[in-house]
PDB file of C-alpha atoms in Angstrom:
ATOM      1  CA  UNK D 687      -0.023  -0.091   0.038  1.00  0.00           C
ATOM      2  CA  UNK D 688       1.193   3.471  -0.813  1.00  0.00           C
ATOM      3  CA  UNK D 689       1.889   5.857   2.054  1.00  0.00           C
ATOM      4  CA  UNK D 690       2.919   9.263   2.350  1.00  0.00           C
ATOM      5  CA  UNK D 691      -0.646  10.975   2.688  1.00  0.00           C
ATOM      6  CA  UNK D 692      -0.009  14.841   3.912  1.00  0.00           C
ATOM      7  CA  UNK D 693      -2.776  16.673   5.758  1.00  0.00           C
ATOM      8  CA  UNK D 694      -2.117  20.523   6.665  1.00  0.00           C
ATOM      9  CA  UNK D 695      -4.958  22.324   9.001  1.00  0.00           C
ATOM     10  CA  UNK D 696      -4.993  25.603   9.673  1.00  0.00           C
ATOM     11  CA  UNK D 697      -1.586  26.094   9.454  1.00  0.00           C
ATOM     12  CA  UNK D 698      -0.215  29.373  11.064  1.00  0.00           C
ATOM     13  CA  UNK D 699       3.738  30.170  11.454  1.00  0.00           C
ATOM     14  CA  UNK D 700       4.891  33.412  12.974  1.00  0.00           C
ATOM     15  CA  UNK D 701       8.631  34.233  13.861  1.00  0.00           C
ATOM     16  CA  UNK D 702       9.613  36.317  16.535  1.00  0.00           C
ATOM     17  CA  UNK D 703      12.619  38.090  17.028  1.00  0.00           C
ATOM     18  CA  UNK D 704      13.693  41.193  19.427  1.00  0.00           C
ATOM     19  CA  UNK D 705      10.049  41.445  20.735  1.00  0.00           C
ATOM     20  CA  UNK D 706       9.186  41.554  16.544  1.00  0.00           C
ATOM     21  CA  UNK D 707       6.471  38.987  15.243  1.00  0.00           C
ATOM     22  CA  UNK D 708       6.430  38.143  11.396  1.00  0.00           C
ATOM     23  CA  UNK D 709       3.916  36.072  10.153  1.00  0.00           C
ATOM     24  CA  UNK D 710       5.275  33.689   7.438  1.00  0.00           C
ATOM     25  CA  UNK D 711       2.396  31.254   6.818  1.00  0.00           C
ATOM     26  CA  UNK D 712      -1.446  32.289   7.424  1.00  0.00           C
ATOM     27  CA  UNK D 713      -4.476  29.647   7.755  1.00  0.00           C
ATOM     28  CA  UNK D 714      -3.232  27.380   5.385  1.00  0.00           C
ATOM     29  CA  UNK D 715      -4.844  24.116   4.560  1.00  0.00           C
ATOM     30  CA  UNK D 716      -3.907  21.056   1.793  1.00  0.00           C
ATOM     31  CA  UNK D 717      -4.342  17.923   1.338  1.00  0.00           C
ATOM     32  CA  UNK D 718      -1.556  16.188  -0.358  1.00  0.00           C
ATOM     33  CA  UNK D 719      -2.631  11.906  -1.386  1.00  0.00           C
ATOM     34  CA  UNK D 720      -0.406   9.417  -1.204  1.00  0.00           C
ATOM     35  CA  UNK D 721       1.912   9.356  -4.376  1.00  0.00           C
ATOM     36  CA  UNK D 722       0.995  12.821  -5.516  1.00  0.00           C
ATOM     37  CA  UNK D 723       3.746  14.584  -7.327  1.00  0.00           C
ATOM     38  CA  UNK D 724       2.789  18.361  -5.979  1.00  0.00           C
ATOM     39  CA  UNK D 725       4.701  21.647  -6.856  1.00  0.00           C
ATOM     40  CA  UNK D 726       4.640  24.920  -4.973  1.00  0.00           C
ATOM     41  CA  UNK D 727       5.110  28.057  -6.286  1.00  0.00           C
ATOM     42  CA  UNK D 728       4.749  31.452  -5.032  1.00  0.00           C
ATOM     43  CA  UNK D 729       6.571  34.949  -4.824  1.00  0.00           C
ATOM     44  CA  UNK D 730       9.898  35.301  -3.089  1.00  0.00           C
ATOM     45  CA  UNK D 731       9.324  35.864   0.799  1.00  0.00           C
ATOM     46  CA  UNK D 732       5.391  33.819   0.775  1.00  0.00           C
ATOM     47  CA  UNK D 733       7.048  30.926   2.855  1.00  0.00           C
ATOM     48  CA  UNK D 734       7.518  28.295   0.395  1.00  0.00           C
ATOM     49  CA  UNK D 735      10.476  26.876   2.115  1.00  0.00           C
ATOM     50  CA  UNK D 736       8.994  27.728   5.800  1.00  0.00           C
ATOM     51  CA  UNK D 737       5.954  25.288   4.598  1.00  0.00           C
ATOM     52  CA  UNK D 738       8.293  22.763   3.476  1.00  0.00           C
ATOM     53  CA  UNK D 739      10.656  23.073   6.533  1.00  0.00           C
ATOM     54  CA  UNK D 740       7.634  22.972   8.557  1.00  0.00           C
ATOM     55  CA  UNK D 741       6.414  19.436   6.630  1.00  0.00           C
ATOM     56  CA  UNK D 742      10.054  18.417   7.331  1.00  0.00           C
ATOM     57  CA  UNK D 743       9.656  18.924  11.064  1.00  0.00           C
ATOM     58  CA  UNK D 744      12.628  21.347  11.141  1.00  0.00           C
ATOM     59  CA  UNK D 745      10.693  23.920  12.252  1.00  0.00           C
ATOM     60  CA  UNK D 746       7.464  24.163  14.866  1.00  0.00           C
ATOM     61  CA  UNK D 747       4.411  25.608  13.629  1.00  0.00           C
ATOM     62  CA  UNK D 748       2.485  28.441  15.688  1.00  0.00           C
ATOM     63  CA  UNK D 749      -0.790  26.788  15.499  1.00  0.00           C
ATOM     64  CA  UNK D 750      -2.506  24.406  12.811  1.00  0.00           C
ATOM     65  CA  UNK D 751      -1.812  20.855  12.302  1.00  0.00           C
ATOM     66  CA  UNK D 752       0.614  18.701  10.007  1.00  0.00           C
ATOM     67  CA  UNK D 753      -0.125  15.064   9.889  1.00  0.00           C
ATOM     68  CA  UNK D 754       1.473  11.995   8.090  1.00  0.00           C
ATOM     69  CA  UNK D 755      -0.727   9.099   7.470  1.00  0.00           C
ATOM     70  CA  UNK D 756      -2.932  10.669  10.158  1.00  0.00           C
ATOM     71  CA  UNK D 757      -0.175  10.686  12.345  1.00  0.00           C
ATOM     72  CA  UNK D 758       0.718  14.448  13.736  1.00  0.00           C
ATOM     73  CA  UNK D 759       4.592  15.029  13.039  1.00  0.00           C
ATOM     74  CA  UNK D 760       6.594  15.965  16.066  1.00  0.00           C
ATOM     75  CA  UNK D 761      10.189  16.791  14.488  1.00  0.00           C
ATOM     76  CA  UNK D 762      11.927  15.180  11.734  1.00  0.00           C
ATOM     77  CA  UNK D 763      11.840  11.631  10.737  1.00  0.00           C
ATOM     78  CA  UNK D 764      12.780   9.173   8.244  1.00  0.00           C
ATOM     79  CA  UNK D 765       9.029   9.045   6.914  1.00  0.00           C
ATOM     80  CA  UNK D 766      10.141  12.277   5.409  1.00  0.00           C
ATOM     81  CA  UNK D 767      13.244  12.766   3.074  1.00  0.00           C
ATOM     82  CA  UNK D 768      14.929  16.584   2.275  1.00  0.00           C
ATOM     83  CA  UNK D 769      16.744  17.399  -0.749  1.00  0.00           C
ATOM     84  CA  UNK D 770      18.298  20.701  -0.908  1.00  0.00           C
ATOM     85  CA  UNK D 771      19.195  23.249  -3.527  1.00  0.00           C
ATOM     86  CA  UNK D 772      22.901  23.499  -1.589  1.00  0.00           C
ATOM     87  CA  UNK D 773      23.296  19.414  -1.741  1.00  0.00           C
ATOM     88  CA  UNK D 774      24.412  19.491   1.886  1.00  0.00           C
ATOM     89  CA  UNK D 775      26.749  17.030   1.226  1.00  0.00           C
ATOM     90  CA  UNK D 776      29.615  15.776   3.947  1.00  0.00           C
ATOM     91  CA  UNK D 777      32.986  16.742   2.110  1.00  0.00           C
ATOM     92  CA  UNK D 778      34.900  14.372   4.261  1.00  0.00           C
ATOM     93  CA  UNK D 779      33.064  11.612   2.875  1.00  0.00           C
ATOM     94  CA  UNK D 780      32.611   9.788  -0.392  1.00  0.00           C
ATOM     95  CA  UNK D 781      29.905   9.194  -2.619  1.00  0.00           C
ATOM     96  CA  UNK D 782      29.095   5.725  -0.827  1.00  0.00           C
ATOM     97  CA  UNK D 783      29.743   6.915   2.340  1.00  0.00           C
ATOM     98  CA  UNK D 784      27.387  10.019   1.950  1.00  0.00           C
ATOM     99  CA  UNK D 785      24.440   7.680   0.245  1.00  0.00           C
ATOM    100  CA  UNK D 786      25.144   5.575   3.324  1.00  0.00           C
ATOM    101  CA  UNK D 787      24.713   8.137   6.098  1.00  0.00           C
ATOM    102  CA  UNK D 788      20.752   7.713   6.382  1.00  0.00           C
ATOM    103  CA  UNK D 789      21.433   3.885   6.613  1.00  0.00           C
ATOM    104  CA  UNK D 790      24.093   4.266   9.447  1.00  0.00           C
ATOM    105  CA  UNK D 791      21.543   6.493  11.538  1.00  0.00           C
ATOM    106  CA  UNK D 792      19.116   3.430  11.057  1.00  0.00           C
ATOM    107  CA  UNK D 793      21.369   1.095  12.440  1.00  0.00           C
ATOM    108  CA  UNK D 794      21.462  -0.918   9.381  1.00  0.00           C
ATOM    109  CA  UNK D 795      24.341  -3.669   9.274  1.00  0.00           C
ATOM    110  CA  UNK D 796      27.218  -2.976   7.147  1.00  0.00           C
ATOM    111  CA  UNK D 797      26.705  -5.215   4.243  1.00  0.00           C
ATOM    112  CA  UNK D 798      22.928  -4.640   3.881  1.00  0.00           C
ATOM    113  CA  UNK D 799      23.986  -0.882   3.985  1.00  0.00           C
ATOM    114  CA  UNK D 800      26.497  -1.076   1.250  1.00  0.00           C
ATOM    115  CA  UNK D 801      24.242  -3.106  -0.745  1.00  0.00           C
ATOM    116  CA  UNK D 802      21.141  -0.485  -0.281  1.00  0.00           C
ATOM    117  CA  UNK D 803      23.378   2.403  -1.074  1.00  0.00           C
ATOM    118  CA  UNK D 804      24.774   0.635  -4.286  1.00  0.00           C
ATOM    119  CA  UNK D 805      21.114   0.242  -5.851  1.00  0.00           C
ATOM    120  CA  UNK D 806      20.318   4.077  -5.306  1.00  0.00           C
ATOM    121  CA  UNK D 807      24.070   4.715  -6.488  1.00  0.00           C
ATOM    122  CA  UNK D 808      23.084   2.840  -9.553  1.00  0.00           C
ATOM    123  CA  UNK D 809      19.656   4.048  -9.897  1.00  0.00           C
ATOM    124  CA  UNK D 810      21.265   7.876 -10.108  1.00  0.00           C
ATOM    125  CA  UNK D 811      23.734   6.620 -12.803  1.00  0.00           C
ATOM    126  CA  UNK D 812      26.467   7.171 -10.590  1.00  0.00           C
ATOM    127  CA  UNK D 813      28.330   3.858 -10.789  1.00  0.00           C
ATOM    128  CA  UNK D 814      31.976   4.299 -11.046  1.00  0.00           C
ATOM    129  CA  UNK D 815      31.898   7.175  -8.949  1.00  0.00           C
ATOM    130  CA  UNK D 816      31.403   5.269  -5.345  1.00  0.00           C
ATOM    131  CA  UNK D 817      35.021   6.271  -4.222  1.00  0.00           C
ATOM    132  CA  UNK D 818      35.246  10.154  -5.234  1.00  0.00           C
ATOM    133  CA  UNK D 819      34.336  13.138  -2.523  1.00  0.00           C
ATOM    134  CA  UNK D 820      32.095  16.126  -3.484  1.00  0.00           C
ATOM    135  CA  UNK D 821      34.824  18.376  -4.231  1.00  0.00           C
ATOM    136  CA  UNK D 822      35.252  16.083  -7.428  1.00  0.00           C
ATOM    137  CA  UNK D 823      31.987  15.839  -8.780  1.00  0.00           C
ATOM    138  CA  UNK D 824      30.102  18.511 -10.966  1.00  0.00           C
ATOM    139  CA  UNK D 825      26.837  20.236  -9.413  1.00  0.00           C
ATOM    140  CA  UNK D 826      24.271  17.719 -11.448  1.00  0.00           C
ATOM    141  CA  UNK D 827      26.222  14.589  -9.862  1.00  0.00           C
ATOM    142  CA  UNK D 828      26.507  16.259  -6.310  1.00  0.00           C
ATOM    143  CA  UNK D 829      22.684  16.546  -6.477  1.00  0.00           C
ATOM    144  CA  UNK D 830      22.324  13.207  -7.825  1.00  0.00           C
ATOM    145  CA  UNK D 831      23.942  11.920  -4.358  1.00  0.00           C
ATOM    146  CA  UNK D 832      22.255  14.161  -2.180  1.00  0.00           C
ATOM    147  CA  UNK D 833      18.918  12.455  -3.814  1.00  0.00           C
ATOM    148  CA  UNK D 834      20.243   8.928  -3.501  1.00  0.00           C
ATOM    149  CA  UNK D 835      20.966   9.578  -0.150  1.00  0.00           C
ATOM    150  CA  UNK D 836      17.703  10.706   0.787  1.00  0.00           C
ATOM    151  CA  UNK D 837      16.012   7.523  -1.346  1.00  0.00           C
ATOM    152  CA  UNK D 838      18.390   5.043   0.338  1.00  0.00           C
ATOM    153  CA  UNK D 839      16.755   5.256   3.786  1.00  0.00           C
ATOM    154  CA  UNK D 840      13.138   5.054   2.165  1.00  0.00           C
ATOM    155  CA  UNK D 841      11.089   7.732   3.243  1.00  0.00           C
ATOM    156  CA  UNK D 842       7.588   7.698   2.309  1.00  0.00           C
ATOM    157  CA  UNK D 843       7.282  11.782   1.229  1.00  0.00           C
ATOM    158  CA  UNK D 844      10.360  13.369  -0.391  1.00  0.00           C
ATOM    159  CA  UNK D 845      10.393  17.462   0.338  1.00  0.00           C
ATOM    160  CA  UNK D 846      12.515  19.036  -2.460  1.00  0.00           C
ATOM    161  CA  UNK D 847      13.545  22.676  -1.959  1.00  0.00           C
ATOM    162  CA  UNK D 848      14.430  23.925  -5.268  1.00  0.00           C
ATOM    163  CA  UNK D 849      16.911  21.080  -5.888  1.00  0.00           C
ATOM    164  CA  UNK D 850      17.449  22.191  -9.859  1.00  0.00           C
ATOM    165  CA  UNK D 851      17.845  26.039  -9.227  1.00  0.00           C
ATOM    166  CA  UNK D 852      21.391  26.110  -9.346  1.00  0.00           C
ATOM    167  CA  UNK D 853      22.053  24.028 -12.373  1.00  0.00           C
ATOM    168  CA  UNK D 854      22.227  24.937 -16.012  1.00  0.00           C
ATOM    169  CA  UNK D 855      19.023  24.302 -18.206  1.00  0.00           C
ATOM    170  CA  UNK D 856      19.987  21.176 -20.019  1.00  0.00           C
ATOM    171  CA  UNK D 857      21.352  19.439 -16.828  1.00  0.00           C
ATOM    172  CA  UNK D 858      18.206  20.649 -15.149  1.00  0.00           C
ATOM    173  CA  UNK D 859      15.994  18.913 -17.710  1.00  0.00           C
ATOM    174  CA  UNK D 860      18.019  15.920 -17.347  1.00  0.00           C
ATOM    175  CA  UNK D 861      17.479  15.658 -13.624  1.00  0.00           C
ATOM    176  CA  UNK D 862      13.659  16.461 -14.157  1.00  0.00           C
ATOM    177  CA  UNK D 863      13.206  13.540 -16.216  1.00  0.00           C
ATOM    178  CA  UNK D 864      15.203  11.505 -13.745  1.00  0.00           C
ATOM    179  CA  UNK D 865      13.297  12.363 -10.878  1.00  0.00           C
ATOM    180  CA  UNK D 866      10.192  11.648 -13.206  1.00  0.00           C
ATOM    181  CA  UNK D 867      11.184   7.912 -13.651  1.00  0.00           C
ATOM    182  CA  UNK D 868      12.016   7.661 -10.053  1.00  0.00           C
ATOM    183  CA  UNK D 869       8.964   9.193  -8.673  1.00  0.00           C
ATOM    184  CA  UNK D 870       7.168   6.393 -10.678  1.00  0.00           C
ATOM    185  CA  UNK D 871       8.997   3.467 -10.026  1.00  0.00           C
ATOM    186  CA  UNK D 872       8.935   3.998  -6.073  1.00  0.00           C
ATOM    187  CA  UNK D 873       5.389   5.630  -5.839  1.00  0.00           C
ATOM    188  CA  UNK D 874       6.787   8.379  -3.658  1.00  0.00           C
ATOM    189  CA  UNK D 875       4.812  11.464  -2.260  1.00  0.00           C
ATOM    190  CA  UNK D 876       6.715  14.376  -3.545  1.00  0.00           C
ATOM    191  CA  UNK D 877       6.329  18.044  -2.499  1.00  0.00           C
ATOM    192  CA  UNK D 878       8.560  20.190  -4.633  1.00  0.00           C
ATOM    193  CA  UNK D 879       9.488  23.801  -4.212  1.00  0.00           C
ATOM    194  CA  UNK D 880      10.044  25.804  -7.267  1.00  0.00           C
ATOM    195  CA  UNK D 881       9.970  29.381  -8.744  1.00  0.00           C
ATOM    196  CA  UNK D 882       9.916  28.288 -12.097  1.00  0.00           C
ATOM    197  CA  UNK D 883       6.321  27.899 -13.544  1.00  0.00           C
ATOM    198  CA  UNK D 884       7.536  25.659 -16.401  1.00  0.00           C
ATOM    199  CA  UNK D 885       9.340  23.260 -14.235  1.00  0.00           C
ATOM    200  CA  UNK D 886       6.390  23.081 -11.807  1.00  0.00           C
ATOM    201  CA  UNK D 887       3.759  22.360 -14.574  1.00  0.00           C
ATOM    202  CA  UNK D 888       6.091  19.990 -16.530  1.00  0.00           C
ATOM    203  CA  UNK D 889       6.757  17.793 -13.376  1.00  0.00           C
ATOM    204  CA  UNK D 890       3.651  17.673 -11.513  1.00  0.00           C
ATOM    205  CA  UNK D 891       0.468  16.149 -11.092  1.00  0.00           C
ATOM    206  CA  UNK D 892      -1.095  19.645  -9.073  1.00  0.00           C
ATOM    207  CA  UNK D 893       0.624  23.071  -8.652  1.00  0.00           C
ATOM    208  CA  UNK D 894      -0.256  24.990  -5.509  1.00  0.00           C
ATOM    209  CA  UNK D 895      -0.014  28.641  -5.897  1.00  0.00           C
ATOM    210  CA  UNK D 896       0.721  30.431  -2.796  1.00  0.00           C
ATOM    211  CA  UNK D 897      -0.329  34.442  -1.748  1.00  0.00           C
ATOM    212  CA  UNK D 898       2.448  36.980  -1.018  1.00  0.00           C
ATOM    213  CA  UNK D 899       3.438  37.496   2.491  1.00  0.00           C
ATOM    214  CA  UNK D 900       1.966  36.209   4.729  1.00  0.00           C
ATOM    215  CA  UNK D 901       1.582  33.044   2.400  1.00  0.00           C
ATOM    216  CA  UNK D 902      -1.350  30.841   2.297  1.00  0.00           C
ATOM    217  CA  UNK D 903      -3.031  28.739  -0.553  1.00  0.00           C
ATOM    218  CA  UNK D 904      -4.179  31.012  -3.177  1.00  0.00           C
ATOM    219  CA  UNK D 905      -5.078  27.993  -5.368  1.00  0.00           C
ATOM    220  CA  UNK D 906      -4.426  24.714  -6.902  1.00  0.00           C
ATOM    221  CA  UNK D 907      -4.069  23.679 -10.481  1.00  0.00           C
ATOM    222  CA  UNK D 908      -4.539  20.472 -11.964  1.00  0.00           C
ATOM    223  CA  UNK D 909      -2.083  18.870 -14.546  1.00  0.00           C
ATOM    224  CA  UNK D 910      -3.808  16.994 -17.160  1.00  0.00           C
ATOM    225  CA  UNK D 911      -1.100  16.111 -19.737  1.00  0.00           C
ATOM    226  CA  UNK D 912      -0.193  12.923 -21.326  1.00  0.00           C
ATOM    227  CA  UNK D 913       2.968  11.837 -19.639  1.00  0.00           C
ATOM    228  CA  UNK D 914       3.706   9.027 -22.141  1.00  0.00           C
ATOM    229  CA  UNK D 915       4.604  11.635 -24.791  1.00  0.00           C
ATOM    230  CA  UNK D 916       8.578  12.721 -25.108  1.00  0.00           C
ATOM    231  CA  UNK D 917       9.602  16.134 -23.138  1.00  0.00           C
ATOM    232  CA  UNK D 918       9.255  17.978 -26.530  1.00  0.00           C
ATOM    233  CA  UNK D 919       5.804  16.840 -27.362  1.00  0.00           C
ATOM    234  CA  UNK D 920       4.536  17.446 -23.795  1.00  0.00           C
ATOM    235  CA  UNK D 921       5.744  21.056 -23.840  1.00  0.00           C
ATOM    236  CA  UNK D 922       4.840  21.842 -27.171  1.00  0.00           C
ATOM    237  CA  UNK D 923       1.390  20.657 -26.314  1.00  0.00           C
ATOM    238  CA  UNK D 924      -1.635  22.863 -25.952  1.00  0.00           C
ATOM    239  CA  UNK D 925      -2.840  21.516 -22.740  1.00  0.00           C
ATOM    240  CA  UNK D 926       0.958  22.578 -21.450  1.00  0.00           C
ATOM    241  CA  UNK D 927       0.879  25.888 -22.691  1.00  0.00           C
ATOM    242  CA  UNK D 928      -2.467  26.559 -21.427  1.00  0.00           C
ATOM    243  CA  UNK D 929      -1.890  25.242 -17.866  1.00  0.00           C
ATOM    244  CA  UNK D 930       1.508  27.073 -18.083  1.00  0.00           C
ATOM    245  CA  UNK D 931      -0.264  30.235 -18.702  1.00  0.00           C
ATOM    246  CA  UNK D 932      -2.846  29.806 -16.183  1.00  0.00           C
ATOM    247  CA  UNK D 933      -0.256  29.324 -13.303  1.00  0.00           C
ATOM    248  CA  UNK D 934       1.710  31.948 -14.409  1.00  0.00           C
ATOM    249  CA  UNK D 935      -1.325  34.308 -14.232  1.00  0.00           C
ATOM    250  CA  UNK D 936      -2.106  33.365 -10.999  1.00  0.00           C
ATOM    251  CA  UNK D 937       1.220  34.362  -9.796  1.00  0.00           C
ATOM    252  CA  UNK D 938       1.767  37.451 -11.797  1.00  0.00           C
ATOM    253  CA  UNK D 939      -1.236  38.643  -9.716  1.00  0.00           C
ATOM    254  CA  UNK D 940       0.562  38.061  -6.584  1.00  0.00           C
ATOM    255  CA  UNK D 941       3.791  39.451  -7.642  1.00  0.00           C
ATOM    256  CA  UNK D 942       2.347  42.812  -8.711  1.00  0.00           C
ATOM    257  CA  UNK D 943       3.151  45.233  -6.525  1.00  0.00           C
ATOM    258  CA  UNK D 944      -0.072  47.347  -6.837  1.00  0.00           C
ATOM    259  CA  UNK D 945      -1.725  47.421  -3.621  1.00  0.00           C
ATOM    260  CA  UNK D 946      -4.758  45.152  -2.928  1.00  0.00           C
ATOM    261  CA  UNK D 947      -8.194  46.383  -3.109  1.00  0.00           C
ATOM    262  CA  UNK D 948      -9.799  46.526   0.421  1.00  0.00           C
ATOM    263  CA  UNK D 949     -13.126  44.595   0.761  1.00  0.00           C
TER     264      UNK D 949
END
C-alpha cells in the first residue's frame, strides 16, 4: 500500500525576534494524497521554504496541524526525506559514504547498508564514482548523490527545496526527467518547491500557488498532460501551454506590487 498522505490544517507560522512578530504562513490548509507529485510556487518571501521545513519537522508550527498518514508530526523523521538546493553533502565522505549516512543512522548492518547504497548509486547513474569526494563532482552529480542519499533510507515523502535551481538548463531538464522516472518507479509522495512555472507544470500532477506574504494557499491547478509522450511533445502541446499560462497568470497577480483592493 502506498503511504505518505500529508494533511495540513489551518497552519500558521509566526517568527519572533527582538520583540517583533512576523507572520510567514497564515491559515493554510492542504491535502496531498499518497503518491502525488505536488509543486508549490509563489512570490519570493511567501513562505514556500518555511512550509517545507514545517512538513519536514525542522520548524514548529505556531498553530494548526500537520500530519502524515493521520499521525501528527513531532519533529524530523525518516518517513520524510529532504533534498536541498545546496546539496548538503558531507565533504569528508565519499559518494558511497554520503549515500550510506541515513542507513547508518538507522543502524542498518554494514553489508545491507552497502548493498542498498549501491542500488541507489546505480539508480542515479553514479556507478564508478563510489570513491569520489564531493569536491571532485559536478553540480549535477552532487545533486544526484543528495537524492540517492535521501532515497536510500526509503522515506514515504520527498520534500524538495528548489533542488535544480542552481543547475544549467540542459542538466536541469535531464534531472527533471530522472526524477519523474524515480517517482513513477518508487511511488513516493513528492512536494517540490520551485520558482520556475515551467518546471512546476512539467513535473507535477498538481501545482499549488501561494499568495504573497503572509503566505497561504491561493489556489491549486490540476495538470492534465499525457506523460507517455516525450518532453518535446509535452511542452509543445496545447494543454501544457494553457496550464502554464494559467499558473503564470495566477502567480503574476501575487507578484504585482499594486496594493490590494480593500473589501
